[in-house]
């Protein structure tokens, strides 16, 4: 099960006397080098790093599903209280937004816990979001027994695999685990909060830390936006762990980085009967088979080979007996594209192809794109300027060779909802350590995280936020 990811949200600060605007004024190399060195040294101090490990392990032992993260939310609030950091809560049911800096802001009229009575109209945001692990395991090459429970007429796949790593802090909740690193993401954000609080009097604005629930398939970012978490915000930054990269490295790319994605479920209804007499039936198995094959031809024959698109059928359910043609067949899958237009095209053609193939076999088809339950994700697109800013900070913190240009992938992230609204930069951070054998893929029940990433991520988040404020705020009349 996955949790929080760090997001950096930057906004215009306004008041009645002066106006401010954001312009690109980079901090000098020596100043940035000193900032990143001091932050990393602070985060790596024994007391600080031990605290990070304790927090991460407490979260790891208690994974919770989407929008049910009540205990994790309480843990976060308790840590923020102990740091003396104000926050607005709740948002998107279990989420919260904390504030550090010179001016504290309430969101959508909600009270600020331990907070200011003098809210401004806008702020500089730094934030993180958590997410629960969904059943999507595509592309990771991992096999495990997927636990399922009866829900009405259908089986529901639980949203996390069983953790199969035997260690002292293994998940205590059967059928649930942090298998995508969101326990790490939460901890890095709390570490950034602590670093920022230590420098709060020096900050050139307010940094907000956004703890967001329900990323894995449940579009938690969409609901945070709906409740005003990013109102009047200028930019956003996010991190996600990646086991394919070694610890002390980060990677990203400007422009499109991750695909937009949607899901579909199709039900083809025919006329059942004995398999010995197919001529008196209307076979939905044949119709479904032809539909699934035809869906692949959308990619191979209708789309530009240089444009990345995917349609994958992930399950098919039919009858229970080998000598009976069932009345209905149910199947479903995912579709992905690097553009909003591509997603819309695939959605239209999936519907047309399935309905047409069903009609050819004298069957009927209904297609559900699950837009109410599993909202489609847009593509994650990095803003050029925000990407360059985070890249420069990363090079100062970790060294140029440790900041990598990584390829686009067809995985999806609900960080994309933020990148749709404001300039964004989303980076991956390495957690691989050969000694620990921490190179298992995300969503694997054998996932192991190198905890040396915790102070690195905390320092990176804080450095990106502080240097952005220092380099972009210019007073005007």
mmCIF file of N, CA and C in Angstrom, residues 162-241:
data_model
loop_
_atom_site.group_PDB
_atom_site.id
_atom_site.type_symbol
_atom_site.label_atom_id
_atom_site.label_comp_id
_atom_site.label_asym_id
_atom_site.label_seq_id
_atom_site.Cartn_x
_atom_site.Cartn_y
_atom_site.Cartn_z
ATOM 1 N N UNK A 162 -0.121 -9.050 0.010
ATOM 2 C CA UNK A 162 0.448 -9.425 1.301
ATOM 3 C C UNK A 162 1.940 -9.132 1.282
ATOM 4 N N UNK A 163 2.449 -8.535 2.349
ATOM 5 C CA UNK A 163 3.884 -8.288 2.417
ATOM 6 C C UNK A 163 4.609 -9.599 2.716
ATOM 7 N N UNK A 164 5.598 -9.928 1.903
ATOM 8 C CA UNK A 164 6.322 -11.192 2.030
ATOM 9 C C UNK A 164 7.762 -10.996 2.486
ATOM 10 N N UNK A 165 8.118 -9.782 2.861
ATOM 11 C CA UNK A 165 9.436 -9.509 3.422
ATOM 12 C C UNK A 165 9.351 -9.694 4.938
ATOM 13 N N UNK A 166 10.154 -10.594 5.473
ATOM 14 C CA UNK A 166 10.136 -10.837 6.911
ATOM 15 C C UNK A 166 11.119 -9.899 7.605
ATOM 16 N N UNK A 167 10.598 -8.912 8.313
ATOM 17 C CA UNK A 167 11.432 -8.009 9.096
ATOM 18 C C UNK A 167 10.604 -7.472 10.251
ATOM 19 N N UNK A 168 11.250 -6.825 11.177
ATOM 20 C CA UNK A 168 10.620 -6.418 12.427
ATOM 21 C C UNK A 168 9.434 -5.489 12.215
ATOM 22 N N UNK A 169 9.457 -4.704 11.138
ATOM 23 C CA UNK A 169 8.430 -3.689 10.929
ATOM 24 C C UNK A 169 7.489 -4.042 9.775
ATOM 25 N N UNK A 170 7.307 -5.309 9.545
ATOM 26 C CA UNK A 170 6.398 -5.807 8.514
ATOM 27 C C UNK A 170 4.965 -5.333 8.797
ATOM 28 N N UNK A 171 4.171 -5.176 7.735
ATOM 29 C CA UNK A 171 2.779 -4.767 7.867
ATOM 30 C C UNK A 171 2.030 -5.659 8.860
ATOM 31 N N UNK A 172 1.265 -5.003 9.737
ATOM 32 C CA UNK A 172 0.453 -5.725 10.711
ATOM 33 C C UNK A 172 -0.972 -5.951 10.217
ATOM 34 N N UNK A 173 -1.296 -5.383 9.063
ATOM 35 C CA UNK A 173 -2.658 -5.459 8.540
ATOM 36 C C UNK A 173 -2.739 -6.482 7.409
ATOM 37 N N UNK A 174 -3.394 -7.618 7.618
ATOM 38 C CA UNK A 174 -3.464 -8.674 6.599
ATOM 39 C C UNK A 174 -4.006 -8.152 5.269
ATOM 40 N N UNK A 175 -3.344 -8.547 4.188
ATOM 41 C CA UNK A 175 -3.806 -8.169 2.855
ATOM 42 C C UNK A 175 -3.476 -6.752 2.458
ATOM 43 N N UNK A 176 -2.693 -6.036 3.273
ATOM 44 C CA UNK A 176 -2.357 -4.658 2.960
ATOM 45 C C UNK A 176 -0.874 -4.448 3.211
ATOM 46 N N UNK A 177 -0.242 -3.631 2.371
ATOM 47 C CA UNK A 177 1.148 -3.252 2.598
ATOM 48 C C UNK A 177 1.463 -1.966 1.851
ATOM 49 N N UNK A 178 2.509 -1.298 2.291
ATOM 50 C CA UNK A 178 3.044 -0.162 1.552
ATOM 51 C C UNK A 178 4.020 -0.720 0.528
ATOM 52 N N UNK A 179 3.533 -0.928 -0.705
ATOM 53 C CA UNK A 179 4.348 -1.561 -1.736
ATOM 54 C C UNK A 179 4.753 -0.595 -2.835
ATOM 55 N N UNK A 180 4.478 0.687 -2.655
ATOM 56 C CA UNK A 180 4.899 1.668 -3.647
ATOM 57 C C UNK A 180 5.635 2.837 -3.014
ATOM 58 N N UNK A 181 5.930 2.723 -1.722
ATOM 59 C CA UNK A 181 6.801 3.697 -1.097
ATOM 60 C C UNK A 181 6.146 4.914 -0.503
ATOM 61 N N UNK A 182 4.826 4.909 -0.347
ATOM 62 C CA UNK A 182 4.195 6.126 0.159
ATOM 63 C C UNK A 182 4.435 6.342 1.643
ATOM 64 N N UNK A 183 4.808 5.287 2.358
ATOM 65 C CA UNK A 183 5.276 5.485 3.726
ATOM 66 C C UNK A 183 6.566 6.309 3.722
ATOM 67 N N UNK A 184 7.397 6.054 2.726
ATOM 68 C CA UNK A 184 8.637 6.820 2.555
ATOM 69 C C UNK A 184 8.317 8.264 2.169
ATOM 70 N N UNK A 185 7.362 8.447 1.278
ATOM 71 C CA UNK A 185 7.005 9.782 0.816
ATOM 72 C C UNK A 185 6.477 10.644 1.955
ATOM 73 N N UNK A 186 5.619 10.069 2.800
ATOM 74 C CA UNK A 186 5.105 10.800 3.955
ATOM 75 C C UNK A 186 6.262 11.241 4.851
ATOM 76 N N UNK A 187 7.155 10.306 5.107
ATOM 77 C CA UNK A 187 8.263 10.584 6.023
ATOM 78 C C UNK A 187 9.184 11.658 5.471
ATOM 79 N N UNK A 188 9.485 11.602 4.178
ATOM 80 C CA UNK A 188 10.345 12.633 3.593
ATOM 81 C C UNK A 188 9.706 14.006 3.714
ATOM 82 N N UNK A 189 8.375 14.068 3.547
ATOM 83 C CA UNK A 189 7.695 15.348 3.674
ATOM 84 C C UNK A 189 7.748 15.869 5.106
ATOM 85 N N UNK A 190 7.516 14.976 6.062
ATOM 86 C CA UNK A 190 7.611 15.400 7.452
ATOM 87 C C UNK A 190 9.040 15.853 7.778
ATOM 88 N N UNK A 191 10.030 15.169 7.185
ATOM 89 C CA UNK A 191 11.410 15.611 7.358
ATOM 90 C C UNK A 191 11.633 16.991 6.778
ATOM 91 N N UNK A 192 11.066 17.241 5.602
ATOM 92 C CA UNK A 192 11.162 18.578 5.007
ATOM 93 C C UNK A 192 10.485 19.607 5.896
ATOM 94 N N UNK A 193 9.340 19.239 6.487
ATOM 95 C CA UNK A 193 8.640 20.152 7.384
ATOM 96 C C UNK A 193 9.530 20.555 8.555
ATOM 97 N N UNK A 194 10.232 19.587 9.108
ATOM 98 C CA UNK A 194 11.113 19.872 10.244
ATOM 99 C C UNK A 194 12.261 20.793 9.832
ATOM 100 N N UNK A 195 12.860 20.530 8.673
ATOM 101 C CA UNK A 195 13.934 21.386 8.178
ATOM 102 C C UNK A 195 13.442 22.806 7.917
ATOM 103 N N UNK A 196 12.260 22.901 7.335
ATOM 104 C CA UNK A 196 11.702 24.214 7.024
ATOM 105 C C UNK A 196 11.331 24.982 8.286
ATOM 106 N N UNK A 197 10.814 24.265 9.267
ATOM 107 C CA UNK A 197 10.456 24.925 10.524
ATOM 108 C C UNK A 197 11.695 25.531 11.182
ATOM 109 N N UNK A 198 12.820 24.858 11.056
ATOM 110 C CA UNK A 198 14.059 25.376 11.630
ATOM 111 C C UNK A 198 14.491 26.688 10.964
ATOM 112 N N UNK A 199 14.023 26.933 9.742
ATOM 113 C CA UNK A 199 14.401 28.132 8.988
ATOM 114 C C UNK A 199 13.193 29.025 8.720
ATOM 115 N N UNK A 200 12.129 28.849 9.459
ATOM 116 C CA UNK A 200 10.880 29.528 9.121
ATOM 117 C C UNK A 200 11.005 31.046 9.128
ATOM 118 N N UNK A 201 11.835 31.584 10.017
ATOM 119 C CA UNK A 201 11.971 33.043 10.082
ATOM 120 C C UNK A 201 12.720 33.610 8.886
ATOM 121 N N UNK A 202 13.415 32.751 8.129
ATOM 122 C CA UNK A 202 14.201 33.198 6.988
ATOM 123 C C UNK A 202 13.466 33.030 5.666
ATOM 124 N N UNK A 203 12.330 32.335 5.675
ATOM 125 C CA UNK A 203 11.624 32.035 4.427
ATOM 126 C C UNK A 203 11.012 33.291 3.826
ATOM 127 N N UNK A 204 11.085 33.397 2.495
ATOM 128 C CA UNK A 204 10.583 34.551 1.772
ATOM 129 C C UNK A 204 9.125 34.372 1.354
ATOM 130 N N UNK A 205 8.368 33.620 2.133
ATOM 131 C CA UNK A 205 6.976 33.337 1.813
ATOM 132 C C UNK A 205 6.511 32.188 2.675
ATOM 133 N N UNK A 206 5.379 31.620 2.338
ATOM 134 C CA UNK A 206 4.827 30.490 3.082
ATOM 135 C C UNK A 206 4.925 29.225 2.240
ATOM 136 N N UNK A 207 5.403 28.163 2.849
ATOM 137 C CA UNK A 207 5.487 26.859 2.190
ATOM 138 C C UNK A 207 4.404 25.976 2.778
ATOM 139 N N UNK A 208 3.598 25.382 1.913
ATOM 140 C CA UNK A 208 2.521 24.513 2.387
ATOM 141 C C UNK A 208 2.828 23.064 2.018
ATOM 142 N N UNK A 209 2.594 22.194 2.963
ATOM 143 C CA UNK A 209 2.846 20.768 2.783
ATOM 144 C C UNK A 209 1.508 20.071 2.626
ATOM 145 N N UNK A 210 1.308 19.470 1.467
ATOM 146 C CA UNK A 210 0.002 18.921 1.111
ATOM 147 C C UNK A 210 0.024 17.405 1.254
ATOM 148 N N UNK A 211 -0.708 16.896 2.233
ATOM 149 C CA UNK A 211 -0.802 15.458 2.458
ATOM 150 C C UNK A 211 -2.106 14.966 1.845
ATOM 151 N N UNK A 212 -2.000 14.234 0.769
ATOM 152 C CA UNK A 212 -3.157 13.873 -0.047
ATOM 153 C C UNK A 212 -3.431 12.376 -0.033
ATOM 154 N N UNK A 213 -4.667 11.970 0.201
ATOM 155 C CA UNK A 213 -4.997 10.543 0.226
ATOM 156 C C UNK A 213 -5.356 9.999 -1.156
ATOM 157 N N UNK A 214 -5.456 8.685 -1.241
ATOM 158 C CA UNK A 214 -6.121 8.013 -2.354
ATOM 159 C C UNK A 214 -5.519 8.204 -3.724
ATOM 160 N N UNK A 215 -4.188 8.086 -3.877
ATOM 161 C CA UNK A 215 -3.614 8.274 -5.213
ATOM 162 C C UNK A 215 -3.853 7.079 -6.117
ATOM 163 N N UNK A 216 -3.643 5.884 -5.600
ATOM 164 C CA UNK A 216 -3.614 4.691 -6.445
ATOM 165 C C UNK A 216 -4.988 4.362 -7.030
ATOM 166 N N UNK A 217 -5.259 4.948 -8.164
ATOM 167 C CA UNK A 217 -6.499 4.660 -8.868
ATOM 168 C C UNK A 217 -7.691 5.464 -8.399
ATOM 169 N N UNK A 218 -7.576 6.181 -7.291
ATOM 170 C CA UNK A 218 -8.727 6.865 -6.715
ATOM 171 C C UNK A 218 -8.689 8.378 -6.873
ATOM 172 N N UNK A 219 -7.686 8.895 -7.579
ATOM 173 C CA UNK A 219 -7.633 10.312 -7.967
ATOM 174 C C UNK A 219 -7.734 11.260 -6.787
ATOM 175 N N UNK A 220 -6.998 10.963 -5.710
ATOM 176 C CA UNK A 220 -7.024 11.835 -4.548
ATOM 177 C C UNK A 220 -6.650 13.265 -4.871
ATOM 178 N N UNK A 221 -5.711 13.459 -5.806
ATOM 179 C CA UNK A 221 -5.305 14.815 -6.185
ATOM 180 C C UNK A 221 -6.483 15.602 -6.753
ATOM 181 N N UNK A 222 -7.326 14.948 -7.522
ATOM 182 C CA UNK A 222 -8.501 15.604 -8.094
ATOM 183 C C UNK A 222 -9.378 16.183 -6.984
ATOM 184 N N UNK A 223 -9.578 15.396 -5.934
ATOM 185 C CA UNK A 223 -10.453 15.843 -4.848
ATOM 186 C C UNK A 223 -9.781 16.895 -3.972
ATOM 187 N N UNK A 224 -8.463 16.848 -3.846
ATOM 188 C CA UNK A 224 -7.754 17.922 -3.146
ATOM 189 C C UNK A 224 -7.914 19.238 -3.906
ATOM 190 N N UNK A 225 -7.789 19.174 -5.225
ATOM 191 C CA UNK A 225 -7.998 20.373 -6.038
ATOM 192 C C UNK A 225 -9.423 20.884 -5.914
ATOM 193 N N UNK A 226 -10.360 19.966 -5.920
ATOM 194 C CA UNK A 226 -11.776 20.329 -5.826
ATOM 195 C C UNK A 226 -12.069 21.072 -4.531
ATOM 196 N N UNK A 227 -11.328 20.730 -3.465
ATOM 197 C CA UNK A 227 -11.555 21.360 -2.167
ATOM 198 C C UNK A 227 -10.615 22.538 -1.917
ATOM 199 N N UNK A 228 -9.900 22.969 -2.960
ATOM 200 C CA UNK A 228 -9.168 24.220 -2.890
ATOM 201 C C UNK A 228 -7.743 24.151 -2.406
ATOM 202 N N UNK A 229 -7.143 22.960 -2.387
ATOM 203 C CA UNK A 229 -5.783 22.825 -1.851
ATOM 204 C C UNK A 229 -4.759 23.611 -2.659
ATOM 205 N N UNK A 230 -4.998 23.833 -3.957
ATOM 206 C CA UNK A 230 -4.021 24.530 -4.796
ATOM 207 C C UNK A 230 -4.534 25.862 -5.318
ATOM 208 N N UNK A 231 -5.567 26.404 -4.708
ATOM 209 C CA UNK A 231 -6.072 27.700 -5.163
ATOM 210 C C UNK A 231 -4.966 28.755 -5.088
ATOM 211 N N UNK A 232 -4.817 29.530 -6.146
ATOM 212 C CA UNK A 232 -3.847 30.623 -6.244
ATOM 213 C C UNK A 232 -2.410 30.138 -6.070
ATOM 214 N N UNK A 233 -2.142 28.955 -6.549
ATOM 215 C CA UNK A 233 -0.801 28.384 -6.466
ATOM 216 C C UNK A 233 -0.130 28.500 -7.825
ATOM 217 N N UNK A 234 1.179 28.739 -7.827
ATOM 218 C CA UNK A 234 1.895 28.979 -9.075
ATOM 219 C C UNK A 234 2.670 27.791 -9.603
ATOM 220 N N UNK A 235 3.063 26.871 -8.757
ATOM 221 C CA UNK A 235 3.876 25.751 -9.228
ATOM 222 C C UNK A 235 3.842 24.636 -8.210
ATOM 223 N N UNK A 236 4.263 23.449 -8.650
ATOM 224 C CA UNK A 236 4.211 22.286 -7.778
ATOM 225 C C UNK A 236 5.367 21.342 -8.074
ATOM 226 N N UNK A 237 5.868 20.672 -7.043
ATOM 227 C CA UNK A 237 6.987 19.746 -7.172
ATOM 228 C C UNK A 237 6.644 18.444 -6.468
ATOM 229 N N UNK A 238 7.016 17.310 -7.047
ATOM 230 C CA UNK A 238 6.719 16.029 -6.429
ATOM 231 C C UNK A 238 7.841 15.027 -6.580
ATOM 232 N N UNK A 239 7.910 14.088 -5.632
ATOM 233 C CA UNK A 239 8.890 13.003 -5.647
ATOM 234 C C UNK A 239 8.210 11.664 -5.515
ATOM 235 N N UNK A 240 8.821 10.644 -6.122
ATOM 236 C CA UNK A 240 8.343 9.262 -5.970
ATOM 237 C C UNK A 240 9.551 8.334 -5.975
ATOM 238 N N UNK A 241 9.558 7.359 -5.076
ATOM 239 C CA UNK A 241 10.679 6.423 -5.024
ATOM 240 C C UNK A 241 10.692 5.518 -6.254
#
